[in-house]
Coordinates of N, CA, C and O in Angstrom, one line a residue:
X162 N -67.4 20.4 8.9 CA -68.3 20.4 7.8 C -69.0 19.4 6.2 O -68.2 18.8 6.2
X163 N -69.8 19.7 5.3 CA -70.2 19.0 4.5 C -69.7 19.7 3.3 O -69.7 20.4 2.9
X164 N -69.4 18.7 2.2 CA -68.9 18.7 1.3 C -70.1 18.7 0.4 O -70.9 17.5 0.5
X165 N -70.5 19.6 -0.1 CA -71.4 19.4 -1.4 C -71.1 19.2 -2.5 O -72.5 18.4 -3.1
X166 N -70.2 18.6 -3.2 CA -70.0 18.7 -4.5 C -69.5 17.2 -4.1 O -69.2 16.6 -3.5
X167 N -70.9 16.0 -4.8 CA -70.0 14.8 -4.7 C -68.5 14.1 -4.9 O -68.2 13.5 -4.9
X168 N -68.3 14.9 -6.3 CA -66.9 14.2 -6.7 C -65.9 14.8 -5.7 O -64.6 13.8 -5.8
X169 N -65.9 15.5 -5.1 CA -65.5 15.8 -4.0 C -65.0 14.8 -2.7 O -63.3 14.7 -2.2
X170 N -65.7 14.3 -2.3 CA -66.0 13.1 -1.7 C -65.1 12.6 -1.9 O -65.0 11.3 -0.4
X171 N -64.9 11.6 -2.8 CA -64.1 10.4 -3.2 C -62.7 11.3 -3.4 O -62.2 11.9 -3.9
X172 N -61.3 10.1 -2.8 CA -59.9 10.7 -3.2 C -59.9 10.1 -4.7 O -60.5 9.6 -5.2
X173 N -58.9 11.7 -5.3 CA -59.4 11.5 -6.5 C -58.1 10.5 -7.2 O -58.6 9.7 -8.1
X174 N -57.0 10.1 -6.4 CA -56.6 9.3 -6.8 C -56.9 7.4 -5.9 O -56.5 7.7 -4.8
X175 N -56.4 6.4 -6.4 CA -56.8 4.7 -6.4 C -56.0 4.1 -6.6 O -55.1 4.4 -7.8
X176 N -55.2 3.3 -5.3 CA -54.0 2.7 -5.4 C -55.1 1.2 -6.1 O -55.8 0.8 -5.2
X177 N -54.7 0.8 -6.9 CA -54.7 -0.6 -7.1 C -54.8 -1.3 -6.1 O -54.1 -1.7 -5.1
X178 N -55.6 -2.2 -6.1 CA -56.2 -3.5 -5.4 C -54.8 -3.9 -5.2 O -54.3 -4.4 -6.5
X179 N -54.7 -4.9 -4.2 CA -53.1 -6.1 -3.8 C -51.9 -5.4 -4.4 O -51.2 -5.6 -5.4
X180 N -52.2 -4.1 -4.6 CA -50.8 -2.8 -5.1 C -49.2 -3.3 -4.5 O -48.3 -3.3 -4.7
X181 N -49.6 -3.2 -3.1 CA -48.6 -3.2 -2.0 C -48.0 -4.6 -1.8 O -47.0 -5.0 -1.4
X182 N -49.3 -5.5 -2.1 CA -48.1 -7.2 -1.7 C -47.5 -7.7 -2.8 O -46.8 -8.3 -2.9
X183 N -47.8 -6.8 -4.0 CA -46.7 -7.3 -5.5 C -46.1 -5.9 -5.7 O -45.0 -6.6 -6.8
X184 N -46.0 -4.9 -5.1 CA -45.0 -4.5 -5.2 C -43.4 -4.5 -5.0 O -42.5 -4.2 -6.2
X185 N -42.5 -5.0 -4.3 CA -41.2 -5.7 -3.9 C -41.1 -6.7 -5.1 O -40.3 -6.2 -5.4
X186 N -41.6 -7.2 -5.3 CA -41.9 -8.0 -6.9 C -41.7 -7.6 -7.9 O -40.9 -8.0 -8.6
X187 N -42.3 -6.9 -8.1 CA -42.6 -5.8 -9.2 C -41.3 -4.9 -9.4 O -39.9 -5.0 -10.1
X188 N -41.0 -4.4 -8.3 CA -39.5 -3.7 -8.4 C -38.5 -4.1 -8.7 O -37.5 -3.6 -9.3
X189 N -38.4 -5.7 -7.8 CA -37.1 -5.9 -8.4 C -36.7 -6.8 -9.8 O -36.1 -7.4 -10.4
X190 N -38.1 -7.1 -10.2 CA -38.3 -7.5 -11.5 C -37.7 -6.2 -12.1 O -36.7 -6.9 -13.7
X191 N -38.2 -5.2 -12.6 CA -37.8 -4.1 -13.2 C -36.2 -3.8 -12.5 O -35.7 -3.8 -14.2
X192 N -35.7 -3.9 -12.3 CA -34.6 -3.9 -11.4 C -33.8 -5.0 -12.8 O -32.2 -4.3 -13.0
X193 N -33.8 -5.9 -12.1 CA -32.9 -7.3 -12.8 C -33.1 -7.1 -14.5 O -31.9 -6.9 -15.2
X194 N -34.6 -7.0 -15.2 CA -34.9 -6.4 -16.3 C -33.7 -5.3 -16.8 O -32.9 -5.4 -18.2
X195 N -33.5 -4.1 -16.1 CA -32.9 -3.4 -16.4 C -31.1 -3.4 -16.6 O -30.3 -2.9 -17.7
X196 N -30.7 -4.1 -15.5 CA -29.3 -4.5 -14.9 C -28.9 -5.9 -16.1 O -27.9 -5.5 -16.7
X197 N -29.6 -6.7 -16.7 CA -29.7 -7.5 -17.9 C -28.9 -7.0 -19.0 O -28.2 -7.0 -20.3
X198 N -30.1 -5.5 -19.4 CA -30.3 -5.0 -20.6 C -28.8 -4.1 -20.3 O -27.8 -4.3 -21.7
X199 N -28.5 -3.5 -19.4 CA -27.6 -2.5 -19.7 C -26.5 -3.6 -19.6 O -25.1 -3.3 -20.1
X200 N -26.3 -5.0 -18.9 CA -24.7 -5.7 -19.1 C -24.8 -6.1 -20.3 O -23.7 -5.9 -20.9
X201 N -25.7 -6.1 -21.3 CA -26.0 -7.0 -22.5 C -25.5 -5.9 -23.3 O -24.6 -6.0 -24.5
X202 N -26.0 -4.6 -23.3 CA -25.5 -3.7 -23.9 C -23.5 -3.7 -23.9 O -23.0 -3.2 -24.8
X203 N -23.7 -3.6 -22.6 CA -21.5 -3.5 -22.2 C -21.0 -4.1 -22.6 O -20.4 -3.9 -23.1
X204 N -21.7 -5.2 -23.2 CA -21.0 -6.7 -22.9 C -22.0 -7.7 -23.9 O -21.9 -8.6 -23.9
X205 N -21.4 -7.2 -25.3 CA -22.5 -7.7 -26.6 C -22.0 -9.9 -26.6 O -22.8 -10.1 -27.0
X206 N -21.2 -9.4 -26.1 CA -20.3 -10.7 -26.6 C -21.3 -11.8 -25.8 O -21.8 -13.1 -26.4
X207 N -21.9 -11.1 -25.2 CA -22.3 -12.2 -23.8 C -24.0 -12.9 -24.7 O -24.3 -14.0 -23.7
X208 N -24.3 -12.2 -25.2 CA -25.6 -12.8 -26.2 C -25.5 -14.1 -26.7 O -26.2 -15.2 -27.1
X209 N -24.1 -14.0 -27.2 CA -24.2 -15.0 -27.8 C -22.8 -16.4 -26.8 O -23.4 -17.6 -27.1
X210 N -23.4 -16.3 -25.5 CA -22.5 -18.0 -24.5 C -24.0 -18.3 -24.4 O -25.3 -17.8 -24.2
X211 N -24.5 -19.4 -24.9 CA -25.4 -20.3 -23.9 C -25.8 -20.4 -22.5 O -24.5 -20.2 -21.6
X212 N -27.1 -20.1 -22.2 CA -27.3 -20.3 -20.7 C -27.5 -22.0 -20.5 O -27.9 -21.9 -19.3
X213 N -27.1 -22.3 -21.3 CA -28.1 -24.3 -20.2 C -25.9 -24.2 -19.9 O -25.2 -24.3 -19.8
X214 N -26.5 -25.4 -18.4 CA -25.1 -26.1 -17.4 C -24.0 -26.4 -17.9 O -24.5 -27.5 -18.9
X215 N -22.8 -25.9 -18.2 CA -22.1 -26.8 -18.9 C -21.3 -28.2 -18.6 O -20.8 -28.9 -19.0
X216 N -21.8 -28.0 -16.9 CA -21.0 -29.7 -16.0 C -22.4 -30.4 -15.6 O -23.5 -29.7 -15.2
X217 N -22.3 -31.2 -15.6 CA -23.4 -32.2 -15.0 C -22.8 -33.9 -15.0 O -21.7 -34.1 -14.7
X218 N -23.5 -34.4 -13.5 CA -23.4 -35.3 -12.9 C -23.8 -36.2 -13.2 O -24.6 -36.4 -13.9
X219 N -23.0 -37.0 -13.6 CA -24.3 -38.6 -14.1 C -25.1 -38.7 -13.2 O -25.3 -39.1 -11.6
X220 N -26.1 -39.5 -13.6 CA -27.7 -40.1 -13.5 C -27.0 -40.8 -12.0 O -26.2 -42.1 -12.3
X221 N -27.2 -41.0 -10.8 CA -27.1 -42.3 -10.0 C -26.1 -42.0 -9.2 O -25.2 -43.5 -8.2
X222 N -24.8 -40.7 -10.2 CA -23.4 -41.0 -9.4 C -23.5 -41.1 -7.6 O -22.3 -41.6 -7.7
X223 N -24.4 -40.2 -7.1 CA -24.2 -40.5 -5.4 C -24.5 -41.5 -5.0 O -24.1 -41.5 -3.8
X224 N -25.4 -42.3 -5.6 CA -26.1 -43.8 -5.2 C -25.1 -44.9 -5.3 O -25.0 -45.2 -4.4
X225 N -24.2 -44.7 -6.0 CA -23.4 -45.5 -6.1 C -22.3 -45.6 -5.2 O -21.6 -46.4 -4.6
X226 N -22.0 -44.5 -4.2 CA -21.1 -43.9 -3.3 C -21.7 -44.9 -1.6 O -22.3 -44.4 -1.0
X227 N -20.9 -45.7 -1.0 CA -20.8 -46.5 -0.3 C -20.5 -46.8 1.1 O -19.1 -46.4 0.6
X228 N -20.7 -46.3 2.4 CA -19.2 -46.1 3.1 C -18.7 -44.6 3.7 O -19.3 -44.0 3.2
X229 N -17.8 -44.6 4.4 CA -17.0 -43.6 4.7 C -15.7 -43.7 3.5 O -15.6 -44.9 3.1
X230 N -15.0 -43.3 3.5 CA -13.8 -43.4 2.6 C -12.3 -43.4 3.8 O -12.9 -43.9 4.5
X231 N -11.9 -44.5 2.4 CA -10.9 -44.7 3.5 C -9.6 -44.4 4.2 O -9.6 -45.0 5.3
X232 N -9.4 -43.0 3.7 CA -8.2 -42.4 4.8 C -9.6 -41.6 5.7 O -10.1 -41.1 5.6
X233 N -8.8 -41.7 6.8 CA -9.4 -40.8 7.7 C -8.5 -39.3 7.9 O -7.2 -39.6 8.0
X234 N -9.3 -38.3 8.0 CA -8.5 -37.1 8.4 C -8.0 -36.6 9.4 O -8.2 -37.2 10.8
X235 N -6.5 -36.4 9.6 CA -5.9 -36.5 11.0 C -5.7 -34.6 11.7 O -5.8 -34.2 10.5
X236 N -6.1 -34.6 12.7 CA -6.4 -33.3 12.9 C -4.9 -33.1 13.6 O -4.2 -33.8 14.8
X237 N -3.9 -31.8 13.7 CA -2.7 -31.9 14.1 C -3.3 -30.8 15.4 O -3.5 -29.5 14.8
X238 N -2.6 -30.9 16.2 CA -3.1 -30.0 17.3 C -1.6 -29.3 17.9 O -0.7 -29.7 18.4
X239 N -1.8 -28.2 18.0 CA -0.3 -26.9 17.9 C -0.7 -27.1 19.3 O -1.3 -26.5 20.2
X240 N 0.4 -26.8 20.1 CA 0.1 -26.4 21.3 C 0.6 -25.2 21.4 O 1.4 -24.4 20.6
X241 N 0.5 -24.4 22.6 CA 0.8 -22.7 22.8 C 1.7 -22.7 22.8 O 2.3 -21.4 22.0
X242 N 3.2 -23.0 23.3 CA 4.1 -22.7 23.5 C 4.9 -23.0 22.3 O 5.8 -22.3 22.0
X243 N 4.7 -23.4 21.4 CA 5.3 -23.8 19.5 C 4.5 -22.8 18.7 O 5.3 -22.4 18.5
X244 N 3.1 -22.3 18.9 CA 3.2 -21.2 18.4 C 3.9 -20.1 18.9 O 4.4 -18.7 18.1
X245 N 4.0 -19.6 20.7 CA 4.8 -18.4 20.6 C 5.8 -18.9 20.3 O 6.6 -17.8 19.9
X246 N 6.3 -19.6 21.1 CA 8.4 -19.6 19.9 C 8.0 -19.6 18.4 O 9.1 -18.4 17.8
X247 N 7.2 -19.9 17.3 CA 7.3 -19.7 16.2 C 7.2 -17.5 16.1 O 7.7 -17.5 15.3
X248 N 6.2 -17.6 17.1 CA 5.7 -16.0 16.7 C 7.5 -15.3 17.4 O 7.7 -14.2 16.2
X249 N 7.9 -15.8 18.7 CA 9.1 -15.6 18.6 C 10.5 -14.9 17.5 O 11.1 -14.4 17.3
X250 N 10.1 -16.6 17.4 CA 11.0 -16.4 16.1 C 11.2 -15.7 15.0 O 12.2 -14.9 14.0
X251 N 10.0 -16.0 14.4 CA 9.8 -14.7 13.6 C 9.9 -13.2 13.4 O 10.7 -12.4 13.1
X252 N 9.8 -13.1 14.6 CA 10.0 -11.2 15.2 C 11.0 -11.1 15.0 O 11.8 -10.3 14.5
X253 N 12.0 -12.2 15.8 CA 13.2 -11.7 15.3 C 14.2 -11.7 14.6 O 15.3 -11.2 14.1
X254 N 13.2 -12.9 13.5 CA 14.2 -12.8 12.0 C 14.1 -11.3 11.2 O 14.4 -10.9 10.8
X255 N 12.2 -11.0 11.5 CA 12.0 -9.4 10.7 C 13.6 -8.6 11.3 O 13.4 -7.7 10.7
X256 N 13.1 -8.8 12.6 CA 14.5 -7.5 13.4 C 15.7 -7.8 12.7 O 16.3 -6.6 12.0
X257 N 16.3 -8.8 12.8 CA 17.6 -8.6 12.6 C 17.7 -8.4 10.5 O 18.2 -7.1 10.3
X258 N 16.9 -8.7 9.7 CA 16.7 -8.8 8.5 C 16.2 -6.8 7.8 O 17.2 -6.0 7.4
X259 N 15.7 -6.4 9.1 CA 15.6 -4.7 9.0 C 17.3 -4.3 9.6 O 17.1 -2.9 9.0
X260 N 17.5 -4.8 10.2 CA 18.7 -4.5 11.5 C 19.7 -4.0 9.8 O 20.6 -3.2 9.4
X261 N 20.2 -5.3 9.8 CA 21.3 -6.0 8.5 C 20.8 -4.7 7.6 O 21.7 -4.2 6.4
X262 N 19.8 -4.8 6.9 CA 19.6 -3.8 5.6 C 20.0 -2.6 5.7 O 20.2 -1.8 4.8
X263 N 19.1 -1.6 6.8 CA 19.7 -0.6 7.6 C 21.2 -0.4 7.4 O 21.5 0.3 7.1
X264 N 21.8 -0.9 8.4 CA 23.2 -0.5 8.1 C 24.4 -0.8 6.6 O 24.9 -0.6 6.1
X265 N 23.7 -2.0 5.8 CA 24.4 -2.5 4.3 C 23.9 -1.1 3.7 O 24.3 -0.3 3.2
X266 N 22.3 -0.3 3.7 CA 22.2 0.4 3.0 C 23.6 1.8 3.4 O 23.6 2.9 3.0
X267 N 23.3 2.3 4.9 CA 24.4 3.0 5.2 C 25.9 3.4 4.5 O 26.5 3.9 4.3
X268 N 26.2 1.4 4.2 CA 27.5 0.9 4.2 C 27.7 1.6 2.3 O 28.7 2.4 2.2
X269 N 26.4 1.6 1.9 CA 26.6 1.8 0.1 C 26.7 3.3 -0.1 O 26.8 3.5 -0.9
X270 N 25.7 3.8 0.7 CA 25.8 5.5 0.8 C 27.2 5.7 0.8 O 27.9 7.0 0.2
X271 N 28.2 5.8 1.9 CA 29.3 6.2 2.5 C 29.9 5.6 0.9 O 30.8 5.9 0.7
X272 N 30.0 4.4 0.8 CA 31.1 4.1 0.2 C 30.6 4.6 -1.8 O 31.9 4.8 -2.1
X273 N 29.7 5.1 -2.2 CA 28.8 5.4 -3.6 C 29.4 6.8 -3.5 O 29.8 7.8 -4.5
X274 N 29.8 7.5 -2.1 CA 30.0 8.9 -2.4 C 31.6 9.2 -1.9 O 31.9 9.8 -2.8
X275 N 32.4 8.0 -1.5 CA 33.5 8.1 -1.7 C 34.4 7.2 -3.1 O 34.8 8.4 -3.6
X276 N 33.5 6.4 -3.9 CA 34.2 6.4 -5.2 C 33.5 7.7 -6.2 O 34.2 7.8 -6.7
X277 N 32.6 8.3 -5.5 CA 32.1 9.1 -6.5 C 33.4 10.5 -6.8 O 33.3 11.3 -7.4
X278 N 34.0 10.8 -5.3 CA 35.0 11.4 -5.0 C 36.5 10.9 -6.0 O 36.7 12.1 -6.0
X279 N 36.1 10.0 -6.1 CA 37.9 9.6 -6.8 C 37.4 10.0 -8.5 O 38.3 10.1 -8.7
X280 N 36.2 10.7 -8.4 CA 36.3 10.3 -9.8 C 36.6 11.9 -10.2 O 36.5 12.6 -11.7
X281 N 36.5 12.7 -9.8 CA 36.7 14.4 -9.5 C 38.2 14.1 -9.6 O 39.0 14.0 -8.6
X282 N 38.4 15.5 -10.7 CA 39.5 15.4 -10.9 C 40.6 16.7 -9.7 O 39.7 17.1 -9.2
X283 N 41.7 16.7 -9.5 CA 42.2 17.4 -8.6 C 42.4 18.9 -9.2 O 42.1 19.8 -8.3
X284 N 42.7 19.5 -10.2 CA 41.9 20.5 -10.3 C 40.3 21.2 -9.9 O 40.4 22.2 -10.0
X285 N 39.7 20.1 -10.4 CA 38.5 20.5 -9.8 C 38.4 21.1 -8.7 O 37.2 21.8 -8.6
X286 N 38.7 19.9 -7.8 CA 38.5 20.4 -6.4 C 39.1 21.8 -6.0 O 39.0 22.6 -5.2
X287 N 40.6 21.5 -7.1 CA 41.0 22.6 -6.2 C 40.8 24.7 -6.4 O 40.2 24.9 -5.3
X288 N 39.8 24.1 -7.8 CA 38.8 25.5 -8.3 C 38.0 25.7 -7.2 O 37.7 26.8 -6.9
X289 N 37.1 24.6 -6.6 CA 36.1 24.5 -6.2 C 36.4 25.3 -5.0 O 35.9 25.7 -4.2
X290 N 37.8 24.7 -4.2 CA 38.1 25.4 -3.1 C 39.0 27.1 -2.9 O 38.2 27.4 -2.2
X291 N 39.4 27.2 -3.8 CA 39.5 28.5 -4.4 C 38.6 29.4 -4.7 O 38.4 30.6 -4.1
X292 N 37.5 29.4 -4.9 CA 36.5 29.7 -5.6 C 35.5 30.2 -4.0 O 35.1 30.9 -3.7
X293 N 35.4 29.4 -3.3 CA 35.0 28.9 -1.9 C 35.1 30.0 -1.0 O 35.3 31.0 -0.1
X294 N 36.9 30.2 -0.8 CA 37.8 30.8 0.0 C 37.6 32.3 -0.9 O 37.7 33.1 -0.1
X295 N 37.7 32.4 -2.1 CA 37.4 33.8 -2.9 C 36.3 34.5 -1.7 O 36.1 35.3 -2.0
X296 N 35.1 33.4 -2.3 CA 33.7 34.1 -1.9 C 33.7 34.5 -0.2 O 33.4 35.6 0.0
X297 N 34.4 33.4 0.5 CA 34.4 34.0 2.0 C 35.3 35.4 2.2 O 34.7 36.4 3.2
X298 N 36.6 35.5 1.7 CA 37.3 36.4 1.4 C 36.4 37.7 1.1 O 36.6 39.5 1.6
X299 N 36.0 37.6 0.0 CA 35.4 38.9 -0.1 C 33.9 39.1 0.0 O 32.8 40.6 -0.1
X300 N 33.3 38.2 1.0 CA 32.1 38.8 1.8 C 32.1 39.3 1.9 O 33.4 39.9 3.2
X301 N 31.4 40.5 2.6 CA 31.1 41.8 3.7 C 31.3 41.3 5.2 O 31.3 42.1 6.2
X302 N 30.4 40.1 5.1 CA 30.0 39.7 6.8 C 31.2 38.6 7.2 O 31.3 37.5 7.2
X303 N 32.4 39.0 8.0 CA 33.6 38.6 8.1 C 32.9 37.9 9.3 O 33.8 36.5 10.0
X304 N 32.3 38.3 10.2 CA 31.8 38.1 11.6 C 31.3 36.5 11.5 O 31.3 35.8 12.6
X305 N 30.6 36.1 10.6 CA 30.9 34.4 10.3 C 31.7 33.8 10.5 O 31.8 32.7 11.3
X306 N 32.6 34.4 9.9 CA 34.0 33.0 10.3 C 34.8 33.0 11.7 O 34.8 31.8 12.2
X307 N 34.2 34.2 12.2 CA 34.5 33.9 13.8 C 33.5 33.5 14.4 O 34.4 32.8 15.5
X308 N 32.4 33.7 14.1 CA 31.6 32.5 14.7 C 31.1 31.4 14.6 O 31.1 30.0 15.6
X309 N 32.2 31.0 13.3 CA 31.7 29.7 12.4 C 33.0 28.9 14.2 O 32.9 27.4 14.1
X310 N 34.0 29.5 14.2 CA 35.2 28.8 15.2 C 35.3 29.1 16.9 O 35.9 28.7 17.2
X311 N 33.6 29.8 16.6 CA 34.0 30.4 18.3 C 34.1 28.8 19.2 O 34.2 29.3 20.2
X312 N 33.3 27.6 19.3 CA 33.4 27.0 20.2 C 34.7 26.4 20.3 O 34.5 25.0 20.6
X313 N 35.3 26.2 19.3 CA 36.3 25.4 18.5 C 37.3 25.8 19.9 O 38.1 27.0 19.3
X314 N 38.4 24.8 20.2 CA 39.4 25.4 20.8 C 41.0 25.6 20.0 O 40.9 25.0 18.6
X315 N 42.0 26.0 20.1 CA 43.2 26.4 19.7 C 43.6 24.2 19.4 O 44.4 24.5 18.2
X316 N 43.7 23.9 20.1 CA 43.9 22.3 20.2 C 43.6 21.6 19.2 O 43.8 21.2 18.4
X317 N 42.1 22.0 19.3 CA 41.4 21.1 17.9 C 41.9 21.5 16.9 O 41.6 20.8 15.8
X318 N 41.7 22.9 16.3 CA 42.3 23.1 15.7 C 43.7 22.6 14.7 O 43.5 22.4 13.8
X319 N 44.7 22.5 15.2 CA 46.1 22.4 15.5 C 45.9 21.1 15.0 O 46.8 20.8 14.6
X320 N 45.2 20.5 15.5 CA 44.9 18.5 15.7 C 44.6 18.3 14.0 O 44.7 17.4 13.3
X321 N 43.4 19.8 13.6 CA 42.9 19.4 12.3 C 43.8 19.2 11.3 O 43.2 18.2 10.6
X322 N 44.7 20.6 12.0 CA 45.7 20.8 10.5 C 46.7 19.8 10.3 O 47.3 19.5 9.5
X323 N 46.8 19.4 11.6 CA 47.8 17.9 11.7 C 47.4 16.7 10.8 O 48.6 16.5 9.9
X324 N 46.0 16.6 11.0 CA 45.5 15.1 10.1 C 45.6 15.5 9.1 O 45.6 14.9 7.8
X325 N 45.2 16.8 8.1 CA 45.0 17.1 6.8 C 46.1 17.7 6.3 O 46.0 18.2 4.7
X326 N 47.5 18.2 6.9 CA 48.3 18.7 6.2 C 48.6 17.2 5.1 O 49.6 17.8 4.3
X327 N 48.5 15.8 5.7 CA 49.2 15.2 4.4 C 48.1 15.5 3.1 O 48.8 14.7 1.9
X328 N 46.5 16.1 2.6 CA 46.7 16.5 1.9 C 46.9 17.4 0.7 O 46.8 17.8 -0.2
X329 N 47.7 18.3 1.8 CA 48.7 19.2 0.5 C 49.4 19.0 -0.2 O 49.4 19.9 -1.3
X330 N 50.0 17.8 -0.8 CA 50.6 18.0 -1.4 C 49.9 17.6 -2.2 O 50.3 17.6 -3.7
X331 N 48.3 17.1 -2.5 CA 47.7 16.1 -3.3 C 47.2 17.5 -4.3 O 47.3 17.8 -5.5
X332 N 47.1 18.7 -3.3 CA 46.2 19.5 -3.5 C 47.2 21.1 -4.4 O 46.9 21.6 -5.3
X333 N 48.8 21.1 -4.1 CA 49.3 21.6 -4.6 C 50.0 21.1 -6.1 O 50.3 20.6 -6.4

């Protein structure tokens, strides 16, 4: 099929010559300019900073250095068993620290609850126990008490009562 209109035979858009050869450089330059502009807008103090290099090496500085330095660098080679011993020792120390801190936390928790109970008055403890007993007696479901002591032998209950009988003088 032939095109009758000569204007349509040519492409409507043309890419300038060498466009793709310079495209990467042109894009990078535009991005860098935009970054600099944004940075100067964000931090206006940067405009006042000089762009000259603040440090300089005197002329001929490296030409004056001759030969090797006086001190030699020594390399310490570690043996594998030294490294293994260090790792094992570190592991043992870390384990001991964690075990000690856990036991210490348990002791602190136990002693803090014991100390807290010492500040509660006998009247407050008595009213708490009485209120709890009243609630149990007034509850409609008495079978809960039966199931609570179901698996406890009479001998264990007697032992408990004997052990706690010393506290009767405190509460009465």
